[in-house]
GROMACS .gro file of C-alpha atoms in nm:
model
  418
    1MET     CA    1   0.000   0.000   0.000
    2LYS     CA    2   0.148   0.334  -0.107
    3PHE     CA    3   0.069   0.670   0.048
    4ALA     CA    4   0.144   1.022  -0.068
    5ALA     CA    5   0.252   1.269   0.198
    6VAL     CA    6   0.041   1.582   0.236
    7PHE     CA    7   0.128   1.879   0.460
    8LEU     CA    8  -0.169   2.045   0.632
    9PRO     CA    9  -0.228   2.202   0.974
   10LEU     CA   10  -0.355   1.994   1.265
   11LEU     CA   11  -0.729   1.953   1.311
   12SER     CA   12  -0.944   1.839   1.600
   13ALA     CA   13  -1.041   1.472   1.610
   14GLY     CA   14  -1.404   1.575   1.658
   15PRO     CA   15  -1.658   1.525   1.935
   16LEU     CA   16  -1.707   1.198   2.120
   17HIS     CA   17  -2.032   1.002   2.130
   18ALA     CA   18  -2.170   0.693   2.303
   19GLU     CA   19  -1.848   0.512   2.378
   20LEU     CA   20  -1.742   0.170   2.264
   21LEU     CA   21  -1.374   0.156   2.356
   22ALA     CA   22  -1.077  -0.053   2.245
   23THR     CA   23  -0.766  -0.030   2.462
   24PHE     CA   24  -0.443  -0.152   2.303
   25GLN     CA   25  -0.188  -0.255   2.564
   26THR     CA   26   0.158  -0.219   2.409
   27THR     CA   27   0.519  -0.240   2.523
   28ARG     CA   28   0.525   0.142   2.517
   29GLY     CA   29   0.198   0.206   2.702
   30ASN     CA   30  -0.176   0.199   2.636
   31VAL     CA   31  -0.369   0.348   2.347
   32THR     CA   32  -0.745   0.387   2.399
   33VAL     CA   33  -0.961   0.422   2.088
   34VAL     CA   34  -1.323   0.535   2.070
   35LEU     CA   35  -1.471   0.299   1.810
   36GLN     CA   36  -1.712   0.469   1.568
   37TYR     CA   37  -1.971   0.193   1.554
   38ASP     CA   38  -2.250   0.426   1.436
   39LYS     CA   39  -2.050   0.553   1.137
   40ALA     CA   40  -1.850   0.242   1.038
   41PRO     CA   41  -2.038  -0.055   1.188
   42GLN     CA   42  -1.887  -0.326   0.969
   43ALA     CA   43  -1.530  -0.208   1.028
   44VAL     CA   44  -1.591  -0.195   1.403
   45ALA     CA   45  -1.760  -0.537   1.404
   46ASN     CA   46  -1.478  -0.684   1.198
   47PHE     CA   47  -1.218  -0.543   1.437
   48ILE     CA   48  -1.391  -0.658   1.757
   49THR     CA   49  -1.451  -1.015   1.637
   50LEU     CA   50  -1.091  -1.047   1.517
   51ALA     CA   51  -0.947  -0.892   1.833
   52GLN     CA   52  -1.155  -1.118   2.059
   53GLY     CA   53  -1.117  -1.431   1.847
   54THR     CA   54  -1.494  -1.486   1.832
   55ARG     CA   55  -1.514  -1.546   1.458
   56ALA     CA   56  -1.423  -1.855   1.256
   57LEU     CA   57  -1.124  -1.811   1.024
   58VAL     CA   58  -0.940  -2.020   0.765
   59ASN     CA   59  -0.590  -2.125   0.869
   60PRO     CA   60  -0.361  -2.035   0.575
   61ALA     CA   61  -0.124  -2.321   0.668
   62ASP     CA   62  -0.366  -2.611   0.623
   63GLY     CA   63  -0.707  -2.465   0.533
   64ALA     CA   64  -0.865  -2.578   0.861
   65ILE     CA   65  -1.135  -2.367   1.020
   66HIS     CA   66  -1.006  -2.225   1.346
   67TYR     CA   67  -1.035  -1.936   1.592
   68LYS     CA   68  -0.751  -1.692   1.649
   69ARG     CA   69  -0.705  -1.356   1.819
   70TYR     CA   70  -0.560  -1.098   1.585
   71TYR     CA   71  -0.351  -0.799   1.704
   72THR     CA   72  -0.240  -0.942   2.040
   73GLY     CA   73   0.124  -1.041   2.007
   74GLU     CA   74   0.170  -0.851   1.681
   75LYS     CA   75   0.420  -0.574   1.617
   76PHE     CA   76   0.373  -0.251   1.427
   77PHE     CA   77   0.552  -0.381   1.121
   78ARG     CA   78   0.524  -0.065   0.910
   79VAL     CA   79   0.592   0.272   1.072
   80ILE     CA   80   0.635   0.603   0.889
   81ASN     CA   81   0.721   0.904   1.104
   82GLU     CA   82   0.776   1.185   0.855
   83SER     CA   83   0.666   1.543   0.895
   84GLY     CA   84   0.311   1.561   0.762
   85PHE     CA   85   0.275   1.184   0.728
   86LYS     CA   86   0.277   0.957   1.032
   87ILE     CA   87   0.127   0.607   1.038
   88ALA     CA   88   0.179   0.285   1.235
   89GLN     CA   89   0.041  -0.031   1.071
   90THR     CA   90  -0.031  -0.376   1.215
   91GLY     CA   91  -0.281  -0.663   1.200
   92SER     CA   92  -0.158  -0.894   0.922
   93GLY     CA   93  -0.137  -1.198   1.148
   94THR     CA   94   0.204  -1.274   0.997
   95GLY     CA   95   0.418  -0.983   1.116
   96THR     CA   96   0.468  -0.863   0.758
   97ASN     CA   97   0.268  -0.656   0.509
   98SER     CA   98   0.122  -0.977   0.368
   99GLY     CA   99  -0.149  -1.168   0.548
  100GLY     CA  100  -0.506  -1.163   0.668
  101PRO     CA  101  -0.807  -1.380   0.754
  102ALA     CA  102  -0.903  -1.475   0.393
  103PHE     CA  103  -1.204  -1.244   0.359
  104THR     CA  104  -1.276  -0.880   0.279
  105PHE     CA  105  -1.551  -0.627   0.342
  106ARG     CA  106  -1.655  -0.303   0.177
  107ASP     CA  107  -1.541   0.050   0.243
  108GLU     CA  108  -1.745   0.264   0.485
  109PHE     CA  109  -1.670   0.628   0.415
  110HIS     CA  110  -1.846   0.884   0.636
  111ALA     CA  111  -1.840   1.260   0.588
  112GLY     CA  112  -1.791   1.308   0.962
  113LEU     CA  113  -1.472   1.101   0.971
  114THR     CA  114  -1.154   1.225   0.805
  115HIS     CA  115  -0.786   1.151   0.853
  116VAL     CA  116  -0.719   1.422   1.109
  117PRO     CA  117  -0.455   1.356   1.379
  118TYR     CA  118  -0.482   1.039   1.586
  119VAL     CA  119  -0.738   0.818   1.416
  120LEU     CA  120  -0.761   0.441   1.357
  121SER     CA  121  -0.823   0.336   0.998
  122MET     CA  122  -0.833   0.028   0.775
  123ALA     CA  123  -0.533  -0.054   0.557
  124ASN     CA  124  -0.624  -0.193   0.215
  125SER     CA  125  -0.494  -0.284  -0.129
  126GLY     CA  126  -0.763  -0.094  -0.321
  127PRO     CA  127  -1.136  -0.022  -0.304
  128ASN     CA  128  -1.347  -0.262  -0.095
  129SER     CA  129  -1.048  -0.476   0.011
  130ASN     CA  130  -1.058  -0.424   0.389
  131SER     CA  131  -0.954  -0.728   0.589
  132SER     CA  132  -0.759  -0.730   0.919
  133GLN     CA  133  -0.476  -0.481   0.870
  134ILE     CA  134  -0.518  -0.146   1.044
  135PHE     CA  135  -0.314   0.170   1.093
  136PHE     CA  136  -0.300   0.458   1.339
  137THR     CA  137  -0.217   0.814   1.240
  138GLY     CA  138   0.001   1.052   1.440
  139ASN     CA  139  -0.011   1.426   1.498
  140SER     CA  140  -0.064   1.530   1.135
  141SER     CA  141  -0.367   1.538   0.907
  142ILE     CA  142  -0.346   1.321   0.593
  143PRO     CA  143  -0.637   1.428   0.368
  144SER     CA  144  -0.506   1.223   0.076
  145LEU     CA  145  -0.630   0.914   0.263
  146ASN     CA  146  -0.989   1.042   0.292
  147ASN     CA  147  -1.239   0.831   0.096
  148VAL     CA  148  -0.958   0.583   0.033
  149HIS     CA  149  -0.931   0.422   0.377
  150THR     CA  150  -1.216   0.353   0.621
  151ILE     CA  151  -1.179   0.534   0.955
  152PHE     CA  152  -1.339   0.349   1.246
  153GLY     CA  153  -1.178   0.494   1.559
  154LEU     CA  154  -1.061   0.815   1.727
  155ILE     CA  155  -0.789   0.863   1.990
  156PRO     CA  156  -0.904   1.162   2.198
  157ASP     CA  157  -0.702   1.146   2.521
  158SER     CA  158  -0.356   1.295   2.559
  159ALA     CA  159  -0.197   0.994   2.732
  160SER     CA  160  -0.293   0.765   2.442
  161ARG     CA  161  -0.164   1.019   2.193
  162THR     CA  162   0.167   1.037   2.379
  163THR     CA  163   0.196   0.660   2.356
  164MET     CA  164   0.121   0.672   1.986
  165ASP     CA  165   0.394   0.934   1.940
  166ALA     CA  166   0.637   0.694   2.109
  167ILE     CA  167   0.528   0.405   1.886
  168LEU     CA  168   0.588   0.621   1.580
  169ALA     CA  169   0.927   0.731   1.709
  170GLY     CA  170   1.025   0.368   1.769
  171GLY     CA  171   1.002   0.266   1.404
  172ASN     CA  172   0.934  -0.069   1.237
  173ASP     CA  173   0.889  -0.376   1.461
  174ALA     CA  174   0.992  -0.185   1.776
  175THR     CA  175   0.656  -0.203   1.957
  176THR     CA  176   0.443  -0.509   2.035
  177ILE     CA  177   0.071  -0.519   2.115
  178THR     CA  178   0.037  -0.731   2.430
  179GLY     CA  179  -0.342  -0.725   2.452
  180VAL     CA  180  -0.664  -0.562   2.332
  181THR     CA  181  -0.954  -0.493   2.570
  182ILE     CA  182  -1.303  -0.399   2.453
  183SER     CA  183  -1.526  -0.202   2.693
  184ARG     CA  184  -1.867  -0.035   2.665
  185THR     CA  185  -1.954   0.270   2.871
  186ASP     CA  186  -2.326   0.321   2.806
  187PRO     CA  187  -2.641   0.139   2.690
  188ALA     CA  188  -2.606   0.239   2.323
  189ALA     CA  189  -2.256   0.094   2.302
  190THR     CA  190  -2.367  -0.216   2.493
  191ALA     CA  191  -2.652  -0.267   2.247
  192PHE     CA  192  -2.416  -0.275   1.948
  193ASP     CA  193  -2.401  -0.638   1.826
  194GLU     CA  194  -2.083  -0.703   1.631
  195HIS     CA  195  -2.222  -1.033   1.505
  196ALA     CA  196  -2.524  -0.867   1.338
  197GLN     CA  197  -2.346  -0.633   1.095
  198ASN     CA  198  -2.335  -0.852   0.780
  199ILE     CA  199  -1.964  -0.911   0.801
  200PRO     CA  200  -1.810  -1.215   0.624
  201THR     CA  201  -1.842  -1.554   0.791
  202VAL     CA  202  -1.660  -1.885   0.753
  203ILE     CA  203  -1.854  -2.214   0.763
  204CYS     CA  204  -1.776  -2.581   0.713
  205PRO     CA  205  -1.977  -2.685   0.406
  206ARG     CA  206  -2.195  -2.998   0.397
  207VAL     CA  207  -2.060  -3.195   0.101
  208ARG     CA  208  -2.015  -3.537  -0.052
  209LEU     CA  209  -1.729  -3.651  -0.272
  210ASN     CA  210  -1.787  -3.815  -0.609
  211VAL     CA  211  -1.465  -4.008  -0.673
  212ILE     CA  212  -1.362  -4.179  -0.996
  213PRO     CA  213  -1.022  -4.329  -0.907
  214GLY     CA  214  -0.745  -4.199  -1.126
  215VAL     CA  215  -0.983  -3.963  -1.307
  216SER     CA  216  -1.158  -3.708  -1.085
  217ASN     CA  217  -1.270  -3.616  -0.737
  218THR     CA  218  -1.560  -3.371  -0.728
  219CYS     CA  219  -1.701  -3.195  -0.424
  220VAL     CA  220  -2.084  -3.180  -0.441
  221PHE     CA  221  -2.248  -2.925  -0.211
  222ASP     CA  222  -2.568  -3.000  -0.023
  223THR     CA  223  -2.645  -2.628  -0.058
  224PRO     CA  224  -2.510  -2.478  -0.384
  225LEU     CA  225  -2.266  -2.189  -0.363
  226THR     CA  226  -2.414  -1.856  -0.454
  227ALA     CA  227  -2.331  -1.484  -0.457
  228GLY     CA  228  -2.021  -1.401  -0.253
  229ASP     CA  229  -1.939  -1.760  -0.154
  230VAL     CA  230  -1.572  -1.862  -0.176
  231PHE     CA  231  -1.492  -2.233  -0.155
  232GLN     CA  232  -1.140  -2.321  -0.047
  233ALA     CA  233  -0.992  -2.672  -0.032
  234PHE     CA  234  -0.662  -2.792   0.114
  235GLY     CA  235  -0.539  -3.147   0.066
  236SER     CA  236  -0.288  -3.385   0.221
  237THR     CA  237  -0.195  -3.751   0.165
  238THR     CA  238  -0.024  -3.799   0.501
  239LEU     CA  239  -0.183  -3.557   0.753
  240ALA     CA  240   0.174  -3.454   0.838
  241SER     CA  241   0.234  -3.102   0.959
  242GLY     CA  242   0.348  -2.895   0.662
  243GLY     CA  243   0.207  -3.151   0.422
  244TRP     CA  244  -0.112  -2.960   0.346
  245ILE     CA  245  -0.136  -2.767   0.019
  246SER     CA  246  -0.401  -2.538  -0.125
  247ILE     CA  247  -0.562  -2.730  -0.408
  248GLY     CA  248  -0.571  -2.426  -0.632
  249SER     CA  249  -0.776  -2.157  -0.798
  250ALA     CA  250  -1.007  -2.408  -0.965
  251THR     CA  251  -1.176  -2.469  -0.630
  252ARG     CA  252  -1.239  -2.104  -0.549
  253ARG     CA  253  -1.582  -1.980  -0.654
  254ILE     CA  254  -1.670  -1.614  -0.629
  255ARG     CA  255  -2.019  -1.567  -0.763
  256LEU     CA  256  -2.219  -1.272  -0.883
  257ALA     CA  257  -2.587  -1.279  -0.794
  258PRO     CA  258  -2.736  -1.581  -0.977
  259GLY     CA  259  -2.899  -1.514  -1.311
  260PRO     CA  260  -2.941  -1.658  -1.661
  261THR     CA  261  -2.567  -1.653  -1.731
  262MET     CA  262  -2.434  -1.686  -1.374
  263PRO     CA  263  -2.600  -1.986  -1.205
  264SER     CA  264  -2.520  -2.101  -0.855
  265VAL     CA  265  -2.247  -2.366  -0.822
  266ALA     CA  266  -2.353  -2.716  -0.714
  267ALA     CA  267  -2.016  -2.890  -0.749
  268SER     CA  268  -1.646  -2.815  -0.777
  269PRO     CA  269  -1.355  -3.037  -0.889
  270ILE     CA  270  -1.093  -3.101  -0.623
  271ASP     CA  271  -0.829  -3.326  -0.781
  272ASN     CA  272  -0.765  -3.614  -1.021
  273ALA     CA  273  -0.794  -3.893  -0.760
  274LEU     CA  274  -0.456  -4.040  -0.855
  275GLU     CA  275  -0.343  -4.090  -0.495
  276ALA     CA  276  -0.438  -4.404  -0.304
  277LYS     CA  277  -0.564  -4.189  -0.018
  278ALA     CA  278  -0.622  -3.821   0.048
  279PHE     CA  279  -0.753  -3.597   0.325
  280TYR     CA  280  -0.920  -3.259   0.285
  281ASN     CA  281  -0.996  -2.946   0.482
  282LEU     CA  282  -1.287  -2.761   0.322
  283ALA     CA  283  -1.424  -2.417   0.404
  284VAL     CA  284  -1.670  -2.169   0.256
  285THR     CA  285  -1.639  -1.798   0.326
  286ARG     CA  286  -1.962  -1.605   0.276
  287HIS     CA  287  -1.955  -1.235   0.188
  288PRO     CA  288  -2.303  -1.080   0.232
  289GLY     CA  289  -2.407  -0.843  -0.045
  290SER     CA  290  -2.121  -0.932  -0.276
  291VAL     CA  291  -2.170  -0.830  -0.640
  292ALA     CA  292  -1.818  -0.864  -0.785
  293PRO     CA  293  -1.786  -1.090  -1.090
  294ASP     CA  294  -1.563  -1.398  -1.102
  295SER     CA  295  -1.446  -1.328  -1.457
  296LEU     CA  296  -1.408  -1.039  -1.699
  297ALA     CA  297  -1.472  -1.258  -2.004
  298ASN     CA  298  -1.701  -1.082  -2.254
  299ARG     CA  299  -1.749  -0.789  -2.015
  300THR     CA  300  -1.694  -0.417  -2.063
  301ILE     CA  301  -1.545  -0.180  -1.804
  302THR     CA  302  -1.609   0.194  -1.840
  303VAL     CA  303  -1.399   0.437  -1.635
  304PRO     CA  304  -1.455   0.816  -1.659
  305PHE     CA  305  -1.124   0.996  -1.704
  306GLY     CA  306  -1.072   1.367  -1.756
  307THR     CA  307  -1.339   1.498  -1.989
  308GLY     CA  308  -1.387   1.157  -2.152
  309SER     CA  309  -1.373   0.791  -2.056
  310PHE     CA  310  -1.176   0.470  -2.100
  311THR     CA  311  -1.368   0.162  -2.220
  312TYR     CA  312  -1.211  -0.183  -2.186
  313THR     CA  313  -1.385  -0.453  -2.390
  314PHE     CA  314  -1.265  -0.800  -2.286
  315ASN     CA  315  -1.269  -1.103  -2.514
  316THR     CA  316  -1.370  -1.459  -2.424
  317THR     CA  317  -1.046  -1.518  -2.230
  318GLY     CA  318  -1.103  -1.228  -1.990
  319ARG     CA  319  -0.731  -1.149  -2.024
  320ALA     CA  320  -0.719  -0.939  -2.340
  321GLY     CA  321  -0.933  -0.715  -2.557
  322THR     CA  322  -0.953  -0.363  -2.689
  323ILE     CA  323  -0.924  -0.029  -2.514
  324THR     CA  324  -1.092   0.290  -2.632
  325TYR     CA  325  -1.055   0.643  -2.501
  326THR     CA  326  -1.349   0.859  -2.601
  327THR     CA  327  -1.319   1.235  -2.563
  328ALA     CA  328  -1.597   1.466  -2.449
  329ASN     CA  329  -1.686   1.538  -2.813
  330GLY     CA  330  -1.719   1.168  -2.888
  331ILE     CA  331  -1.391   1.110  -3.076
  332PRO     CA  332  -1.255   0.759  -2.999
  333SER     CA  333  -0.899   0.629  -3.011
  334GLY     CA  334  -0.738   0.308  -2.893
  335GLY     CA  335  -0.632  -0.044  -2.977
  336PRO     CA  336  -0.562  -0.389  -2.829
  337PHE     CA  337  -0.451  -0.459  -2.471
  338ILE     CA  338  -0.346  -0.754  -2.255
  339THR     CA  339  -0.359  -0.800  -1.878
  340PHE     CA  340  -0.046  -0.875  -1.677
  341ASN     CA  341   0.093  -0.916  -1.329
  342PRO     CA  342   0.179  -0.561  -1.215
  343PHE     CA  343   0.462  -0.682  -0.991
  344THR     CA  344   0.653  -0.902  -1.235
  345GLY     CA  345   0.543  -0.788  -1.579
  346LEU     CA  346   0.431  -1.142  -1.665
  347GLN     CA  347   0.099  -1.188  -1.840
  348GLN     CA  348  -0.154  -1.304  -1.584
  349ALA     CA  349  -0.528  -1.310  -1.533
  350PRO     CA  350  -0.691  -1.032  -1.327
  351SER     CA  351  -0.740  -1.097  -0.956
  352PHE     CA  352  -1.088  -1.131  -0.809
  353ASP     CA  353  -1.243  -1.098  -0.468
  354PRO     CA  354  -1.610  -1.103  -0.366
  355ASN     CA  355  -1.597  -0.723  -0.327
  356ASN     CA  356  -1.341  -0.608  -0.582
  357VAL     CA  357  -1.146  -0.671  -0.902
  358SER     CA  358  -0.786  -0.572  -0.975
  359VAL     CA  359  -0.658  -0.572  -1.331
  360ALA     CA  360  -0.336  -0.435  -1.483
  361ILE     CA  361  -0.345  -0.336  -1.851
  362TYR     CA  362  -0.068  -0.309  -2.108
  363THR     CA  363  -0.136  -0.126  -2.434
  364GLU     CA  364   0.081   0.047  -2.692
  365SER     CA  365  -0.203   0.249  -2.840
  366ILE     CA  366  -0.288   0.486  -2.552
  367ASP     CA  367  -0.083   0.689  -2.308
  368PRO     CA  368  -0.035   0.586  -2.030
  369GLY     CA  369   0.045   0.244  -2.168
  370LEU     CA  370   0.067   0.072  -1.827
  371GLN     CA  371  -0.255   0.108  -1.627
  372TRP     CA  372  -0.373  -0.054  -1.307
  373LEU     CA  373  -0.744  -0.055  -1.222
  374ARG     CA  374  -0.855  -0.140  -0.870
  375LEU     CA  375  -1.231  -0.168  -0.874
  376GLY     CA  376  -1.456  -0.182  -0.567
  377CYS     CA  377  -1.791  -0.331  -0.664
  378ASP     CA  378  -2.069  -0.162  -0.467
  379ALA     CA  379  -2.402  -0.234  -0.639
  380ALA     CA  380  -2.557  -0.419  -0.930
  381THR     CA  381  -2.858  -0.396  -1.158
  382SER     CA  382  -2.970  -0.643  -1.422
  383GLN     CA  383  -2.734  -0.478  -1.670
  384LEU     CA  384  -2.442  -0.320  -1.480
  385ILE     CA  385  -2.216  -0.348  -1.177
  386SER     CA  386  -2.113  -0.009  -1.038
  387GLY     CA  387  -1.868   0.107  -0.778
  388HIS     CA  388  -1.563   0.320  -0.702
  389HIS     CA  389  -1.216   0.279  -0.845
  390ASN     CA  390  -0.853   0.369  -0.792
  391PHE     CA  391  -0.672   0.422  -1.126
  392GLN     CA  392  -0.292   0.409  -1.133
  393TYR     CA  393  -0.025   0.425  -1.402
  394TYR     CA  394   0.335   0.310  -1.413
  395ASN     CA  395   0.571   0.607  -1.407
  396ASP     CA  396   0.904   0.521  -1.570
  397SER     CA  397   1.008   0.880  -1.641
  398TYR     CA  398   1.238   0.920  -1.341
  399PRO     CA  399   1.612   0.920  -1.424
  400ASP     CA  400   1.674   0.678  -1.137
  401PRO     CA  401   1.517   0.335  -1.213
  402ALA     CA  402   1.478   0.277  -0.838
  403GLU     CA  403   1.219   0.556  -0.835
  404HIS     CA  404   1.005   0.404  -1.109
  405GLY     CA  405   0.670   0.281  -0.980
  406TRP     CA  406   0.292   0.299  -0.972
  407GLU     CA  407   0.150   0.647  -0.926
  408PRO     CA  408  -0.209   0.765  -0.862
  409LEU     CA  409  -0.385   0.879  -1.178
  410ALA     CA  410  -0.753   0.913  -1.091
  411ALA     CA  411  -1.027   0.793  -0.860
  412GLY     CA  412  -1.403   0.791  -0.895
  413ALA     CA  413  -1.684   0.580  -1.037
  414PHE     CA  414  -1.686   0.296  -1.288
  415THR     CA  415  -1.921   0.036  -1.437
  416ILE     CA  416  -1.882  -0.327  -1.547
  417SER     CA  417  -2.134  -0.485  -1.783
  418ARG     CA  418  -2.325  -0.789  -1.654
   0.00000   0.00000   0.00000
């Protein structure tokens, strides 16, 4: 996740309200946060259930469903303490910038919450990609993060702010969270039910296996998968620790709301049944309200840009097509494109999540020729999926190759054809 530093004067964190509090005990002192459950209920519910370990998760090591407390025992692995830009990030579950509980939820932007000094906000990798990673801000406002990251907590008291200043001064991996305590100070906060906010849930699916030895092994669901369901399978032939492997992308199903061309999924292949024996851990993660597609094949993405718009028309592979830029007076220009992995330059299919799509585009016909669309899918009609996007381009104009990289280009609305 890349931030741009912005220099603005300090602002007040705003008035308090009915208090639902999270106190982070750290090796440098306590930080008490007033959770904004009335303005960002899903973010608050997600945080509380992860912090208290009251929500089923998928173990990334073996695919088993388990319960785990996030945050406690974790360090602030990413700390930036520059004038005008101060953040301390944690919550990956791995101690690095990679990790999370295998589900996402949508952004919750509220006009009354901005990145003024001393707030708690969700880290993300693009629109609608919130998971477990969080960050605190220090004593500077960062308006460039507004409507990009979901704020769900304020740090109003001076002692907590002093502790946060010390955490920021300590740098990467210098401070550990030793515990998180949730408290409620009035009836309204007590009445907030973190399990009733339509956040993602993990279940063990009821299935049967149809096995043809040496040919196929198919998982048949008692209840078909539908919109927002993600099926994940891990397999092992020995049950040995470290012997479990994710069976692959073929078993992951992310479904748009069922319709004539997008039916629910009643079965999914697991493997070729070549082994004499095999064991499986199966899990389904359900994302309420998901509308993101599971493929871009034969779809069209339209992104307003400047006074015109980009239109990406994908072919049957979902990995290539044609791009057109149409100006305000209706004059089009463009040509073919392919999708690729933005980190290696290798051609690769777009990435999909129940709440978002990320696709990197390479084209020689339009400037910029390297584009990265991160699309948060918010709503759907019978014809279109709509949402908000983050549009980046690859800047290779710096003299120093080490400074080449992805830069913000635009943000706003978009549509994907159904």
